[in-house]
Amino acid sequence: MLMMCLCSRLKPLNVKEQPLMKVLSRLQVRVRVRVQSRMQGCRPVVEVVRLGLVSYQEALRLQQVYVNRHRSGPAHALLLCQHPPVYTTGIRHKPYPAPLLDQLRLLGAQVHRTNRGGLITFHGPGQLVCYPVLNLGGFKKSVRWYVCELEKTIISVCSRFGIEASTSPHTGVWVRDNKICAIGIHCGRYVTSHGLALNCNTDMSWFSHIVPCGIEGKGVTSLSAELQRDVSVEETIPHLLDAFRDQFNCQLMDGQTPGTDEDSGGSSA
């Protein structure tokens, strides 16, 4: 009788809504993150997800997946990728003229309006794009602090290559008057998305069709241009991870790309 009463109170699992393997996979990741966090002195654990070359739309979807994961507990992630040629605009500008956007599309690039800060910029092969999806409650609840830490991370990366980089009144990281890394973020309820784009061996001619980040009279550069040798994204990633770990005082662990069936909440990051 007791067993029957207990069983009658259990809510049956809706297999269609929550496939068992997906539920177990999420639980496994959460348990692993929390156990490692305790073992490593409670420093935040950040999951590193290497996406390779991925469309901008897919990167937005994956960011939203990780943003949604924060609703049920810490799910810090660092998404690393490259994009096919794409121009993106931020929220600090009224819509760009349609003829300009059409011209950019004729070059073979996509164009997307986003909810990040900043103006128009370019992403493409040879550029290391990094999307940290962090709950700043596990670090410091300050957007200004967060952007400064991103800038310091890239300055450290450049230093590891022997390049002297710095900040300026304009957001991003600069080598003299040339921007080497663009930064544009979104932060909702202290959960971050979007991030930074570091020029490694990017085809810089794509930038000649726009005013990068809306800053007149400034140029753009890359690690390869500064060192006069080819510096690939693959060569740069280990330096970025080391600098990020040191700057954010966190632990990094390898992660896996979420499946396409995981709910992204129906909105872009």
mmCIF file of C-alpha atoms in Angstrom:
data_model
loop_
_atom_site.group_PDB
_atom_site.id
_atom_site.type_symbol
_atom_site.label_atom_id
_atom_site.label_comp_id
_atom_site.label_asym_id
_atom_site.label_seq_id
_atom_site.Cartn_x
_atom_site.Cartn_y
_atom_site.Cartn_z
ATOM 1 C CA MET A 1 0.000 0.000 0.000
ATOM 2 C CA LEU A 2 2.802 2.424 0.899
ATOM 3 C CA MET A 3 4.584 1.709 -2.391
ATOM 4 C CA MET A 4 1.388 2.349 -4.322
ATOM 5 C CA CYS A 5 0.876 5.690 -2.575
ATOM 6 C CA LEU A 6 4.424 6.829 -3.259
ATOM 7 C CA CYS A 7 4.247 5.824 -6.895
ATOM 8 C CA SER A 8 0.982 7.642 -7.345
ATOM 9 C CA ARG A 9 2.648 10.905 -6.269
ATOM 10 C CA LEU A 10 5.539 10.678 -8.705
ATOM 11 C CA LYS A 11 5.158 12.871 -11.777
ATOM 12 C CA PRO A 12 5.783 10.761 -14.887
ATOM 13 C CA LEU A 13 8.567 11.887 -17.206
ATOM 14 C CA ASN A 14 7.286 13.324 -20.457
ATOM 15 C CA VAL A 15 9.610 11.483 -22.810
ATOM 16 C CA LYS A 16 8.627 13.585 -25.810
ATOM 17 C CA GLU A 17 9.477 16.864 -24.072
ATOM 18 C CA GLN A 18 12.609 15.686 -22.251
ATOM 19 C CA PRO A 19 14.388 12.801 -23.993
ATOM 20 C CA LEU A 20 16.177 10.761 -21.350
ATOM 21 C CA MET A 21 19.630 10.987 -22.935
ATOM 22 C CA LYS A 22 19.389 14.775 -23.194
ATOM 23 C CA VAL A 23 18.373 15.059 -19.533
ATOM 24 C CA LEU A 24 21.222 12.787 -18.453
ATOM 25 C CA SER A 25 23.697 14.711 -20.610
ATOM 26 C CA ARG A 26 22.741 18.013 -18.995
ATOM 27 C CA LEU A 27 22.937 16.524 -15.512
ATOM 28 C CA GLN A 28 26.346 15.037 -16.259
ATOM 29 C CA VAL A 29 27.735 18.411 -17.359
ATOM 30 C CA ARG A 30 26.284 20.212 -14.325
ATOM 31 C CA VAL A 31 27.580 17.627 -11.858
ATOM 32 C CA ARG A 32 31.023 17.631 -13.464
ATOM 33 C CA VAL A 33 31.235 21.436 -13.340
ATOM 34 C CA ARG A 34 30.171 21.613 -9.693
ATOM 35 C CA VAL A 35 32.473 18.803 -8.577
ATOM 36 C CA GLN A 36 35.456 20.323 -10.377
ATOM 37 C CA SER A 37 34.635 23.745 -8.964
ATOM 38 C CA ARG A 38 34.768 22.391 -5.414
ATOM 39 C CA MET A 39 37.962 20.473 -6.066
ATOM 40 C CA GLN A 40 39.665 23.539 -7.550
ATOM 41 C CA GLY A 41 39.171 25.937 -4.676
ATOM 42 C CA CYS A 42 35.777 27.265 -5.825
ATOM 43 C CA ARG A 43 37.281 29.153 -8.748
ATOM 44 C CA PRO A 44 34.690 29.394 -11.535
ATOM 45 C CA VAL A 45 34.868 26.566 -14.059
ATOM 46 C CA VAL A 46 34.446 27.626 -17.686
ATOM 47 C CA GLU A 47 33.617 25.101 -20.399
ATOM 48 C CA VAL A 48 35.644 25.657 -23.588
ATOM 49 C CA VAL A 49 33.702 24.778 -26.745
ATOM 50 C CA ARG A 50 35.628 24.768 -30.036
ATOM 51 C CA LEU A 51 33.167 25.270 -32.867
ATOM 52 C CA GLY A 52 35.571 25.630 -35.785
ATOM 53 C CA LEU A 53 34.162 27.420 -38.843
ATOM 54 C CA VAL A 54 30.484 28.043 -38.113
ATOM 55 C CA SER A 55 27.814 30.333 -39.522
ATOM 56 C CA TYR A 56 26.962 33.462 -37.589
ATOM 57 C CA GLN A 57 23.358 32.301 -37.147
ATOM 58 C CA GLU A 58 24.472 29.010 -35.615
ATOM 59 C CA ALA A 59 26.818 30.826 -33.246
ATOM 60 C CA LEU A 60 23.905 32.988 -32.102
ATOM 61 C CA ARG A 61 21.801 29.881 -31.484
ATOM 62 C CA LEU A 62 24.528 28.204 -29.457
ATOM 63 C CA GLN A 63 25.096 31.306 -27.367
ATOM 64 C CA GLN A 64 21.411 31.341 -26.506
ATOM 65 C CA VAL A 65 21.579 27.670 -25.507
ATOM 66 C CA TYR A 66 24.267 28.508 -22.965
ATOM 67 C CA VAL A 67 22.464 31.654 -21.807
ATOM 68 C CA ASN A 68 19.412 29.496 -21.096
ATOM 69 C CA ARG A 69 21.492 26.987 -19.153
ATOM 70 C CA HIS A 70 22.355 29.690 -16.622
ATOM 71 C CA ARG A 71 18.713 29.729 -15.535
ATOM 72 C CA SER A 72 19.209 26.495 -13.594
ATOM 73 C CA GLY A 73 22.744 27.038 -12.288
ATOM 74 C CA PRO A 74 26.277 28.048 -13.260
ATOM 75 C CA ALA A 75 27.040 27.163 -16.877
ATOM 76 C CA HIS A 76 30.009 29.358 -17.800
ATOM 77 C CA ALA A 77 31.191 28.736 -21.360
ATOM 78 C CA LEU A 78 33.772 30.073 -23.780
ATOM 79 C CA LEU A 79 32.791 29.513 -27.416
ATOM 80 C CA LEU A 80 35.675 29.721 -29.897
ATOM 81 C CA CYS A 81 35.048 29.881 -33.630
ATOM 82 C CA GLN A 82 35.625 31.452 -37.015
ATOM 83 C CA HIS A 83 32.879 32.713 -39.314
ATOM 84 C CA PRO A 84 32.385 32.786 -43.064
ATOM 85 C CA PRO A 85 32.472 36.439 -44.225
ATOM 86 C CA VAL A 86 29.815 38.418 -42.370
ATOM 87 C CA TYR A 87 29.238 42.048 -41.422
ATOM 88 C CA THR A 88 27.406 42.657 -38.156
ATOM 89 C CA THR A 89 25.915 45.821 -36.720
ATOM 90 C CA GLY A 90 25.193 46.656 -33.093
ATOM 91 C CA ILE A 91 22.507 48.588 -31.248
ATOM 92 C CA ARG A 92 24.344 51.924 -31.096
ATOM 93 C CA HIS A 93 23.205 53.033 -34.531
ATOM 94 C CA LYS A 94 20.008 53.483 -36.472
ATOM 95 C CA PRO A 95 19.650 50.963 -39.317
ATOM 96 C CA TYR A 96 22.282 51.365 -42.010
ATOM 97 C CA PRO A 97 21.096 52.424 -45.505
ATOM 98 C CA ALA A 98 19.795 49.498 -47.529
ATOM 99 C CA PRO A 99 22.044 50.289 -50.549
ATOM 100 C CA LEU A 100 25.147 50.002 -48.336
ATOM 101 C CA LEU A 101 24.034 46.646 -46.965
ATOM 102 C CA ASP A 102 23.231 45.422 -50.472
ATOM 103 C CA GLN A 103 26.742 46.375 -51.599
ATOM 104 C CA LEU A 104 28.221 44.363 -48.741
ATOM 105 C CA ARG A 105 26.135 41.347 -49.701
ATOM 106 C CA LEU A 106 27.353 41.633 -53.292
ATOM 107 C CA LEU A 107 30.883 41.127 -51.952
ATOM 108 C CA GLY A 108 29.822 37.643 -50.879
ATOM 109 C CA ALA A 109 29.244 38.405 -47.207
ATOM 110 C CA GLN A 110 26.167 38.062 -45.056
ATOM 111 C CA VAL A 111 24.866 41.020 -43.044
ATOM 112 C CA HIS A 112 23.249 40.741 -39.605
ATOM 113 C CA ARG A 113 21.885 43.245 -37.110
ATOM 114 C CA THR A 114 22.545 42.124 -33.538
ATOM 115 C CA ASN A 115 21.799 43.190 -29.966
ATOM 116 C CA ARG A 116 25.443 43.669 -28.985
ATOM 117 C CA GLY A 117 27.005 47.014 -28.257
ATOM 118 C CA GLY A 118 29.019 48.826 -30.904
ATOM 119 C CA LEU A 119 28.662 49.649 -34.579
ATOM 120 C CA ILE A 120 29.466 47.768 -37.783
ATOM 121 C CA THR A 121 32.357 45.316 -37.977
ATOM 122 C CA PHE A 122 33.522 42.340 -40.007
ATOM 123 C CA HIS A 123 34.027 38.682 -39.105
ATOM 124 C CA GLY A 124 35.668 36.163 -41.389
ATOM 125 C CA PRO A 125 38.142 33.309 -41.742
ATOM 126 C CA GLY A 126 41.457 33.967 -40.046
ATOM 127 C CA GLN A 127 39.791 35.831 -37.202
ATOM 128 C CA LEU A 128 39.523 34.220 -33.768
ATOM 129 C CA VAL A 129 36.048 34.959 -32.461
ATOM 130 C CA CYS A 130 35.438 34.331 -28.784
ATOM 131 C CA TYR A 131 31.977 34.348 -27.200
ATOM 132 C CA PRO A 132 32.160 34.126 -23.390
ATOM 133 C CA VAL A 133 28.785 33.206 -21.895
ATOM 134 C CA LEU A 134 29.401 33.959 -18.233
ATOM 135 C CA ASN A 135 27.241 34.755 -15.243
ATOM 136 C CA LEU A 136 29.079 37.731 -13.806
ATOM 137 C CA GLY A 137 27.632 36.818 -10.423
ATOM 138 C CA GLY A 138 30.371 34.188 -10.310
ATOM 139 C CA PHE A 139 33.040 36.785 -11.101
ATOM 140 C CA LYS A 140 32.165 40.444 -10.485
ATOM 141 C CA LYS A 141 28.809 42.062 -11.181
ATOM 142 C CA SER A 142 30.172 44.884 -13.285
ATOM 143 C CA VAL A 143 29.890 45.199 -17.052
ATOM 144 C CA ARG A 144 32.651 47.815 -17.097
ATOM 145 C CA TRP A 145 34.942 45.434 -15.195
ATOM 146 C CA TYR A 146 34.080 42.634 -17.611
ATOM 147 C CA VAL A 147 34.925 44.641 -20.735
ATOM 148 C CA CYS A 148 38.198 45.782 -19.147
ATOM 149 C CA GLU A 149 39.094 42.156 -18.379
ATOM 150 C CA LEU A 150 38.449 41.184 -21.994
ATOM 151 C CA GLU A 151 40.722 43.998 -23.146
ATOM 152 C CA LYS A 152 43.438 42.951 -20.696
ATOM 153 C CA THR A 153 43.121 39.363 -21.921
ATOM 154 C CA ILE A 154 43.846 40.385 -25.510
ATOM 155 C CA ILE A 155 46.663 42.721 -24.472
ATOM 156 C CA SER A 156 48.201 39.707 -22.734
ATOM 157 C CA VAL A 157 47.771 37.577 -25.873
ATOM 158 C CA CYS A 158 49.516 40.219 -27.956
ATOM 159 C CA SER A 159 52.315 40.444 -25.400
ATOM 160 C CA ARG A 160 52.884 36.700 -25.684
ATOM 161 C CA PHE A 161 53.529 37.296 -29.383
ATOM 162 C CA GLY A 162 55.862 40.192 -28.619
ATOM 163 C CA ILE A 163 53.348 42.829 -29.731
ATOM 164 C CA GLU A 164 52.748 45.919 -27.595
ATOM 165 C CA ALA A 165 49.021 46.566 -27.528
ATOM 166 C CA SER A 166 46.907 48.912 -25.450
ATOM 167 C CA THR A 167 43.444 50.299 -24.860
ATOM 168 C CA SER A 168 42.188 53.710 -25.931
ATOM 169 C CA PRO A 169 39.111 55.849 -25.286
ATOM 170 C CA HIS A 170 37.485 53.591 -27.889
ATOM 171 C CA THR A 171 36.503 50.058 -26.882
ATOM 172 C CA GLY A 172 38.757 47.297 -28.137
ATOM 173 C CA VAL A 173 42.481 46.630 -28.258
ATOM 174 C CA TRP A 174 44.848 48.693 -30.364
ATOM 175 C CA VAL A 175 48.361 48.599 -31.777
ATOM 176 C CA ARG A 176 49.178 52.268 -32.216
ATOM 177 C CA ASP A 177 46.207 53.693 -34.170
ATOM 178 C CA ASN A 178 45.145 50.338 -35.586
ATOM 179 C CA LYS A 179 42.537 48.106 -33.987
ATOM 180 C CA ILE A 180 43.645 44.487 -33.659
ATOM 181 C CA CYS A 181 40.657 43.241 -31.663
ATOM 182 C CA ALA A 182 37.036 44.399 -31.666
ATOM 183 C CA ILE A 183 34.856 43.951 -28.588
ATOM 184 C CA GLY A 184 31.063 44.123 -28.506
ATOM 185 C CA ILE A 185 28.971 42.459 -25.825
ATOM 186 C CA HIS A 186 25.442 41.974 -24.586
ATOM 187 C CA CYS A 187 24.637 41.472 -20.916
ATOM 188 C CA GLY A 188 21.213 40.525 -19.587
ATOM 189 C CA ARG A 189 20.720 39.798 -15.884
ATOM 190 C CA TYR A 190 24.513 39.694 -15.635
ATOM 191 C CA VAL A 191 24.762 36.856 -18.168
ATOM 192 C CA THR A 192 27.045 37.815 -21.050
ATOM 193 C CA SER A 193 26.951 36.978 -24.742
ATOM 194 C CA HIS A 194 28.694 38.121 -27.923
ATOM 195 C CA GLY A 195 32.324 38.982 -27.186
ATOM 196 C CA LEU A 196 35.519 39.698 -29.093
ATOM 197 C CA ALA A 197 37.151 39.170 -32.480
ATOM 198 C CA LEU A 198 40.951 39.031 -32.730
ATOM 199 C CA ASN A 199 42.499 39.426 -36.175
ATOM 200 C CA CYS A 200 45.046 36.648 -36.715
ATOM 201 C CA ASN A 201 45.600 36.144 -40.447
ATOM 202 C CA THR A 202 42.367 37.756 -41.607
ATOM 203 C CA ASP A 203 42.001 39.115 -45.138
ATOM 204 C CA MET A 204 42.032 42.764 -44.108
ATOM 205 C CA SER A 205 40.583 43.985 -47.420
ATOM 206 C CA TRP A 206 37.089 43.193 -46.108
ATOM 207 C CA PHE A 207 37.415 46.109 -43.675
ATOM 208 C CA SER A 208 37.999 48.604 -46.498
ATOM 209 C CA HIS A 209 34.292 48.576 -47.372
ATOM 210 C CA ILE A 210 33.166 49.908 -43.962
ATOM 211 C CA VAL A 211 34.247 52.274 -41.208
ATOM 212 C CA PRO A 212 35.160 49.584 -38.645
ATOM 213 C CA CYS A 213 33.192 50.097 -35.427
ATOM 214 C CA GLY A 214 32.244 53.548 -36.727
ATOM 215 C CA ILE A 215 35.619 55.075 -35.786
ATOM 216 C CA GLU A 216 36.840 57.529 -38.407
ATOM 217 C CA GLY A 217 40.546 58.026 -39.080
ATOM 218 C CA LYS A 218 41.683 54.748 -37.541
ATOM 219 C CA GLY A 219 42.926 51.564 -39.170
ATOM 220 C CA VAL A 220 42.881 47.845 -38.516
ATOM 221 C CA THR A 221 45.707 45.366 -38.152
ATOM 222 C CA SER A 222 46.330 41.706 -37.360
ATOM 223 C CA LEU A 223 48.844 39.515 -35.575
ATOM 224 C CA SER A 224 50.205 38.448 -38.958
ATOM 225 C CA ALA A 225 50.579 42.028 -40.193
ATOM 226 C CA GLU A 226 52.400 43.078 -37.041
ATOM 227 C CA LEU A 227 54.794 40.118 -37.029
ATOM 228 C CA GLN A 228 55.240 39.931 -40.800
ATOM 229 C CA ARG A 229 54.549 36.199 -40.744
ATOM 230 C CA ASP A 230 51.482 33.991 -40.872
ATOM 231 C CA VAL A 231 49.824 33.629 -37.462
ATOM 232 C CA SER A 232 46.883 31.240 -37.625
ATOM 233 C CA VAL A 233 43.843 30.987 -35.400
ATOM 234 C CA GLU A 234 45.053 27.550 -34.304
ATOM 235 C CA GLU A 235 48.379 29.007 -33.144
ATOM 236 C CA THR A 236 46.587 31.769 -31.258
ATOM 237 C CA ILE A 237 43.982 29.730 -29.358
ATOM 238 C CA PRO A 238 46.340 28.306 -26.657
ATOM 239 C CA HIS A 239 47.601 31.812 -25.874
ATOM 240 C CA LEU A 240 44.042 33.117 -25.622
ATOM 241 C CA LEU A 241 43.007 30.320 -23.278
ATOM 242 C CA ASP A 242 46.020 30.848 -21.017
ATOM 243 C CA ALA A 243 45.444 34.597 -20.896
ATOM 244 C CA PHE A 244 41.703 34.211 -20.262
ATOM 245 C CA ARG A 245 42.283 31.722 -17.446
ATOM 246 C CA ASP A 246 44.829 33.993 -15.776
ATOM 247 C CA GLN A 247 42.846 37.200 -16.211
ATOM 248 C CA PHE A 248 39.505 35.797 -15.037
ATOM 249 C CA ASN A 249 41.073 33.590 -12.353
ATOM 250 C CA CYS A 250 39.084 30.577 -13.513
ATOM 251 C CA GLN A 251 39.523 26.937 -14.444
ATOM 252 C CA LEU A 252 38.973 25.775 -18.024
ATOM 253 C CA MET A 253 37.633 22.408 -19.101
ATOM 254 C CA ASP A 254 36.943 20.996 -22.545
ATOM 255 C CA GLY A 255 33.296 20.901 -23.533
ATOM 256 C CA GLN A 256 31.168 19.541 -26.338
ATOM 257 C CA THR A 257 28.945 21.337 -28.810
ATOM 258 C CA PRO A 258 25.276 21.075 -27.736
ATOM 259 C CA GLY A 259 23.046 19.028 -30.003
ATOM 260 C CA THR A 260 20.819 20.759 -32.517
ATOM 261 C CA ASP A 261 17.755 19.563 -30.600
ATOM 262 C CA GLU A 262 18.590 21.530 -27.472
ATOM 263 C CA ASP A 263 16.193 24.405 -26.929
ATOM 264 C CA SER A 264 17.634 27.824 -27.747
ATOM 265 C CA GLY A 265 14.622 29.632 -26.389
ATOM 266 C CA GLY A 266 13.568 30.941 -29.783
ATOM 267 C CA SER A 267 15.596 34.151 -29.545
ATOM 268 C CA SER A 268 19.030 35.279 -30.552
ATOM 269 C CA ALA A 269 21.822 36.049 -28.123
#
